[in-house]
Backbone as JSON, one array per atom type, in Angstrom:
{
  "sequence": "MTLSSISDLTDSQKEELVASLSVLVVGSAVEGDISAEALTAVAEASGNTLSGSYAALFSSVATKAGGIEKFCAAPGGGGGGGGGGGGGGGDAAEEEEKEEEEEEEMDLGGGMDMFGGDEGGGDY",
  "N": [[1.76, 12.4, -10.23], [1.47, 15.7, -9.4], [-0.74, 17.59, -7.58], [-1.84, 20.79, -7.68], [-4.04, 22.36, -7.53], [-7.56, 22.06, -7.16], [-8.98, 22.76, -9.35], [-7.48, 21.85, -11.42], [-8.24, 19.28, -11.88], [-10.02, 16.85, -13.85], [-13.53, 16.64, -14.7], [-14.46, 14.06, -14.09], [-12.44, 13.09, -12.38], [-12.71, 14.9, -10.27], [-15.27, 14.24, -9.39], [-14.83, 11.63, -8.48], [-13.1, 12.2, -6.36], [-14.8, 13.71, -4.7], [-16.69, 11.72, -4.13], [-15.06, 9.86, -2.75], [-14.24, 11.35, -0.5], [-16.72, 11.84, 0.61], [-17.48, 9.27, 1.35], [-15.64, 8.83, 3.41], [-16.51, 10.74, 5.28], [-19.2, 9.96, 5.81], [-18.81, 7.28, 6.51], [-17.29, 7.45, 8.84], [-19.11, 8.47, 10.57], [-21.28, 6.78, 10.73], [-22.42, 3.62, 11.76], [-22.36, 0.46, 10.23], [-24.19, -0.04, 7.2], [-23.32, 2.04, 4.42], [-25.04, 4.36, 2.81], [-26.03, 5.21, -0.55], [-27.6, 7.44, -0.77], [-26.9, 8.92, 1.49], [-24.27, 9.56, 0.86], [-24.66, 11.19, -1.38], [-26.07, 13.28, -0.17], [-24.12, 14.36, 1.57], [-22.22, 15.2, -0.32], [-23.7, 17.17, -1.69], [-24.2, 18.95, 0.4], [-21.7, 19.95, 0.74], [-21.44, 21.57, -1.38], [-21.0, 20.4, -3.81], [-21.57, 18.07, -6.54], [-22.79, 14.75, -7.0], [-23.02, 11.96, -8.93], [-25.61, 9.49, -9.31], [-24.63, 6.99, -10.03], [-21.9, 6.97, -9.24], [-22.28, 7.37, -6.5], [-23.67, 5.04, -5.81], [-21.78, 3.06, -6.5], [-19.5, 3.66, -4.82], [-20.74, 3.48, -2.34], [-21.5, 0.79, -2.31], [-18.99, -0.54, -2.4], [-17.77, 0.33, 0.0], [-19.59, -0.64, 1.88], [-19.55, -3.42, 1.41], [-16.96, -3.91, 2.17], [-17.15, -3.68, 4.83], [-17.06, -1.28, 6.13], [-15.08, 1.74, 6.6], [-12.66, 1.27, 7.76], [-10.76, -0.49, 6.7], [-9.69, 0.97, 4.69], [-8.29, 2.97, 5.78], [-5.25, 3.88, 7.22], [-3.78, 2.39, 10.07], [-3.05, 3.99, 13.16], [0.32, 4.56, 14.1], [1.41, 2.61, 12.55], [3.67, 2.88, 11.09], [7.14, 2.57, 10.11], [10.3, 2.93, 11.32], [13.23, 3.07, 13.2], [14.61, 0.52, 15.25], [15.33, 0.5, 18.69], [18.12, 0.41, 20.55], [20.01, -2.45, 21.33], [20.54, -4.51, 24.23], [23.59, -5.0, 26.11], [24.62, -7.52, 26.72], [25.32, -11.07, 26.07], [26.92, -11.49, 23.8], [28.48, -13.63, 22.87], [26.86, -15.68, 21.8], [25.84, -14.46, 19.53], [28.15, -14.11, 18.02], [28.82, -16.76, 17.45], [26.69, -17.51, 15.8], [27.14, -15.85, 13.6], [29.55, -16.92, 12.63], [28.69, -19.45, 11.82], [26.92, -18.74, 9.75], [28.68, -17.54, 7.93], [30.23, -19.76, 7.22], [28.34, -21.27, 5.86], [27.84, -19.61, 3.66], [30.24, -19.75, 2.31], [30.35, -22.17, 1.09], [31.24, -24.28, -1.59], [29.57, -24.9, -4.44], [30.29, -26.01, -6.77], [30.88, -27.02, -10.23], [28.48, -26.33, -12.82], [27.4, -23.36, -14.56], [28.47, -20.09, -15.57], [26.85, -16.87, -15.45], [26.78, -16.11, -18.08], [26.69, -18.3, -19.65], [29.01, -19.74, -20.04], [31.68, -21.94, -18.91], [32.56, -22.14, -15.46], [35.23, -20.38, -13.88], [38.15, -19.33, -15.5], [38.15, -16.34, -17.4], [37.58, -13.36, -19.24], [36.19, -11.34, -18.07]],
  "CA": [[1.15, 13.65, -10.6], [1.33, 16.63, -8.29], [-1.95, 18.38, -7.72], [-1.68, 22.07, -7.01], [-5.34, 22.98, -7.38], [-8.67, 21.18, -7.54], [-9.42, 23.17, -10.69], [-6.69, 21.1, -12.39], [-8.85, 17.97, -12.07], [-11.1, 16.7, -14.81], [-14.82, 16.47, -14.02], [-14.53, 12.7, -13.57], [-11.54, 13.0, -11.24], [-13.3, 15.66, -9.18], [-16.39, 13.47, -8.85], [-14.25, 10.53, -7.7], [-12.59, 12.78, -5.12], [-15.97, 14.04, -3.88], [-17.25, 10.45, -3.66], [-14.14, 9.3, -1.75], [-14.32, 12.13, 0.73], [-18.06, 11.61, 1.17], [-17.44, 7.96, 2.02], [-14.93, 8.99, 4.67], [-17.35, 11.49, 6.21], [-20.35, 9.14, 6.21], [-18.31, 6.06, 7.15], [-16.81, 7.72, 10.19], [-20.24, 8.89, 11.39], [-22.35, 5.78, 10.71], [-22.08, 2.2, 11.91], [-23.14, -0.38, 9.33], [-24.21, 0.26, 5.77], [-23.14, 3.41, 3.95], [-26.01, 4.44, 1.72], [-25.76, 6.13, -1.65], [-28.31, 8.69, -0.47], [-26.1, 9.66, 2.46], [-23.12, 10.1, 0.14], [-25.15, 12.29, -2.2], [-26.41, 14.38, 0.74], [-22.86, 14.98, 2.02], [-21.65, 15.9, -1.47], [-24.49, 18.38, -1.95], [-23.99, 19.86, 1.52], [-20.38, 20.58, 0.57], [-21.47, 22.43, -2.57], [-20.6, 19.61, -4.96], [-22.57, 17.13, -7.03], [-22.34, 13.36, -7.09], [-23.99, 11.21, -9.72], [-26.15, 8.3, -8.66], [-23.79, 5.81, -10.29], [-20.74, 7.03, -8.35], [-22.75, 7.18, -5.12], [-23.99, 3.61, -5.64], [-20.53, 2.31, -6.56], [-18.7, 3.88, -3.62], [-21.52, 2.94, -1.24], [-21.42, -0.67, -2.38], [-17.64, -0.97, -2.05], [-17.53, 0.57, 1.42], [-20.46, -1.53, 2.65], [-19.03, -4.79, 1.28], [-15.69, -3.99, 2.91], [-17.45, -3.65, 6.26], [-16.78, 0.06, 6.66], [-13.92, 2.42, 6.03], [-11.45, 0.97, 8.52], [-9.77, -1.16, 5.85], [-9.13, 1.94, 3.77], [-7.56, 3.96, 6.57], [-4.08, 3.3, 7.89], [-3.83, 2.37, 11.53], [-2.02, 4.86, 13.74], [1.5, 3.88, 14.61], [1.76, 1.49, 11.69], [4.87, 3.19, 10.32], [8.37, 1.9, 10.48], [11.14, 3.58, 12.32], [14.28, 2.17, 13.63], [14.48, -0.07, 16.58], [16.17, 1.22, 19.64], [19.37, -0.33, 20.58], [19.86, -3.66, 22.13], [21.33, -4.56, 25.45], [24.98, -5.28, 25.85], [25.05, -8.88, 27.04], [25.01, -12.16, 25.16], [27.65, -11.35, 22.55], [29.07, -14.89, 22.42], [25.9, -16.4, 20.97], [25.75, -13.78, 18.24], [29.37, -14.4, 17.28], [28.74, -18.13, 16.96], [25.75, -17.52, 14.68], [27.78, -15.22, 12.45], [30.52, -17.86, 12.09], [27.95, -20.48, 11.11], [26.41, -18.17, 8.51], [29.8, -17.37, 7.03], [30.6, -21.06, 6.7], [27.33, -21.66, 4.87], [28.0, -18.81, 2.47], [31.48, -20.1, 1.65], [30.28, -23.51, 0.48], [31.43, -24.32, -3.03], [28.62, -25.82, -5.04], [31.01, -26.66, -7.85], [30.22, -27.25, -11.5], [27.53, -25.3, -13.24], [27.81, -22.41, -15.57], [28.34, -18.72, -15.1], [25.61, -16.25, -15.93], [26.84, -15.87, -19.52], [26.59, -19.56, -20.33], [30.28, -20.41, -20.14], [32.08, -22.67, -17.73], [33.12, -21.32, -14.4], [36.67, -20.35, -13.9], [38.76, -18.22, -16.19], [37.33, -15.51, -18.27], [38.14, -12.03, -19.31], [35.27, -10.32, -17.52]],
  "C": [[0.98, 14.5, -9.34], [0.13, 17.51, -8.56], [-1.77, 19.67, -6.96], [-3.01, 22.77, -6.78], [-6.43, 22.0, -7.81], [-9.17, 21.53, -8.93], [-8.62, 22.46, -11.79], [-7.28, 19.72, -12.69], [-9.89, 17.99, -13.18], [-12.41, 16.52, -14.02], [-14.94, 15.09, -13.39], [-13.65, 12.53, -12.33], [-12.1, 13.75, -10.03], [-14.46, 14.88, -8.56], [-15.91, 12.27, -8.04], [-13.72, 11.03, -6.36], [-13.74, 13.11, -4.18], [-16.58, 12.77, -3.31], [-16.38, 9.84, -2.56], [-14.24, 10.03, -0.43], [-15.68, 11.98, 1.41], [-18.12, 10.28, 1.91], [-16.72, 8.07, 3.36], [-15.78, 9.71, 5.72], [-18.48, 10.61, 6.73], [-19.87, 7.91, 6.98], [-17.82, 6.28, 8.56], [-17.95, 8.11, 11.13], [-21.3, 7.8, 11.57], [-21.77, 4.39, 10.93], [-22.94, 1.4, 10.93], [-23.07, 0.1, 7.9], [-24.05, 1.76, 5.49], [-24.01, 3.54, 2.72], [-25.59, 5.46, 0.67], [-26.43, 7.47, -1.4], [-27.52, 9.55, 0.51], [-24.88, 10.28, 1.78], [-23.52, 11.3, -0.7], [-25.48, 13.51, -1.33], [-25.15, 15.11, 1.23], [-22.22, 15.77, 0.89], [-22.38, 17.21, -1.74], [-24.32, 19.4, -0.83], [-22.65, 20.58, 1.42], [-20.32, 21.48, -0.66], [-21.04, 21.71, -3.83], [-21.76, 18.75, -5.43], [-21.95, 15.75, -7.11], [-23.41, 12.58, -7.83], [-24.44, 9.97, -8.95], [-25.28, 7.08, -8.86], [-22.54, 5.81, -9.41], [-21.15, 6.79, -6.91], [-23.03, 5.71, -4.85], [-22.73, 2.76, -5.62], [-19.74, 2.44, -5.26], [-19.43, 3.36, -2.37], [-21.39, 1.43, -1.17], [-20.05, -1.17, -1.93], [-17.39, -0.81, -0.55], [-18.36, -0.37, 2.29], [-19.95, -2.97, 2.6], [-17.73, -4.97, 2.04], [-15.93, -3.96, 4.41], [-17.14, -2.32, 6.91], [-15.51, 0.62, 6.07], [-12.61, 2.07, 6.71], [-10.36, 0.33, 7.66], [-9.08, -0.2, 4.9], [-8.28, 2.99, 4.47], [-6.41, 3.28, 7.29], [-4.23, 3.4, 9.4], [-2.75, 3.29, 12.08], [-0.86, 4.05, 14.27], [1.95, 2.72, 13.76], [3.04, 1.72, 10.91], [6.08, 2.48, 10.85], [9.11, 2.66, 11.55], [12.16, 2.58, 12.78], [13.99, 1.57, 14.99], [15.3, 0.75, 17.53], [17.54, 0.62, 19.61], [19.13, -1.57, 21.39], [20.66, -3.54, 23.41], [22.76, -4.94, 25.13], [25.39, -6.72, 26.05], [24.77, -9.87, 25.94], [25.76, -12.09, 23.85], [28.21, -12.65, 22.02], [28.14, -15.65, 21.49], [25.81, -15.77, 19.58], [26.99, -14.06, 17.4], [29.35, -15.8, 16.7], [27.81, -18.22, 15.76], [26.39, -16.93, 13.44], [28.78, -16.18, 11.81], [29.82, -18.96, 11.3], [27.44, -19.97, 9.78], [27.54, -18.01, 7.5], [30.21, -18.71, 6.42], [29.62, -21.53, 5.65], [27.52, -20.9, 3.58], [29.23, -19.22, 1.67], [31.45, -21.47, 0.98], [30.44, -23.41, -1.02], [30.48, -25.35, -3.61], [29.23, -26.54, -6.23], [30.2, -26.8, -9.12], [29.34, -26.08, -11.9], [28.13, -24.38, -14.28], [27.74, -21.01, -14.97], [27.12, -18.08, -15.76], [25.62, -15.97, -17.43], [26.87, -17.17, -20.31], [27.91, -20.32, -20.47], [30.58, -21.2, -18.89], [32.62, -21.71, -16.7], [34.63, -21.3, -14.55], [37.14, -19.13, -14.65], [37.79, -17.49, -17.09], [37.9, -14.11, -18.25], [37.17, -10.96, -18.84], [35.29, -10.38, -16.08]]
}
């Protein structure tokens, strides 16, 4: 779902968003427990409302998790390609490739094909 405006959210979705953002604000400013009262205060300061049940739920989850760090991605955690390798040591790599090829070419014999027939001839 692509969100183009906050006005497109239902009341419940907006309250969840306000609670989530409040947890991020309070969690980044406070060490230790994140209180429901603090979440409600942040929500009201931003011009929004947050019910006591949402504040208690989000407070409890963040506190039990030990803070917001587990919910935030670590910087530099993305992928990206490796660089290139050096140029030496090609003989060892060639030997490994030959061994892998030999393992792949092993004939296990017998068995059935994926359609339940015997291996070998077939018109597919």
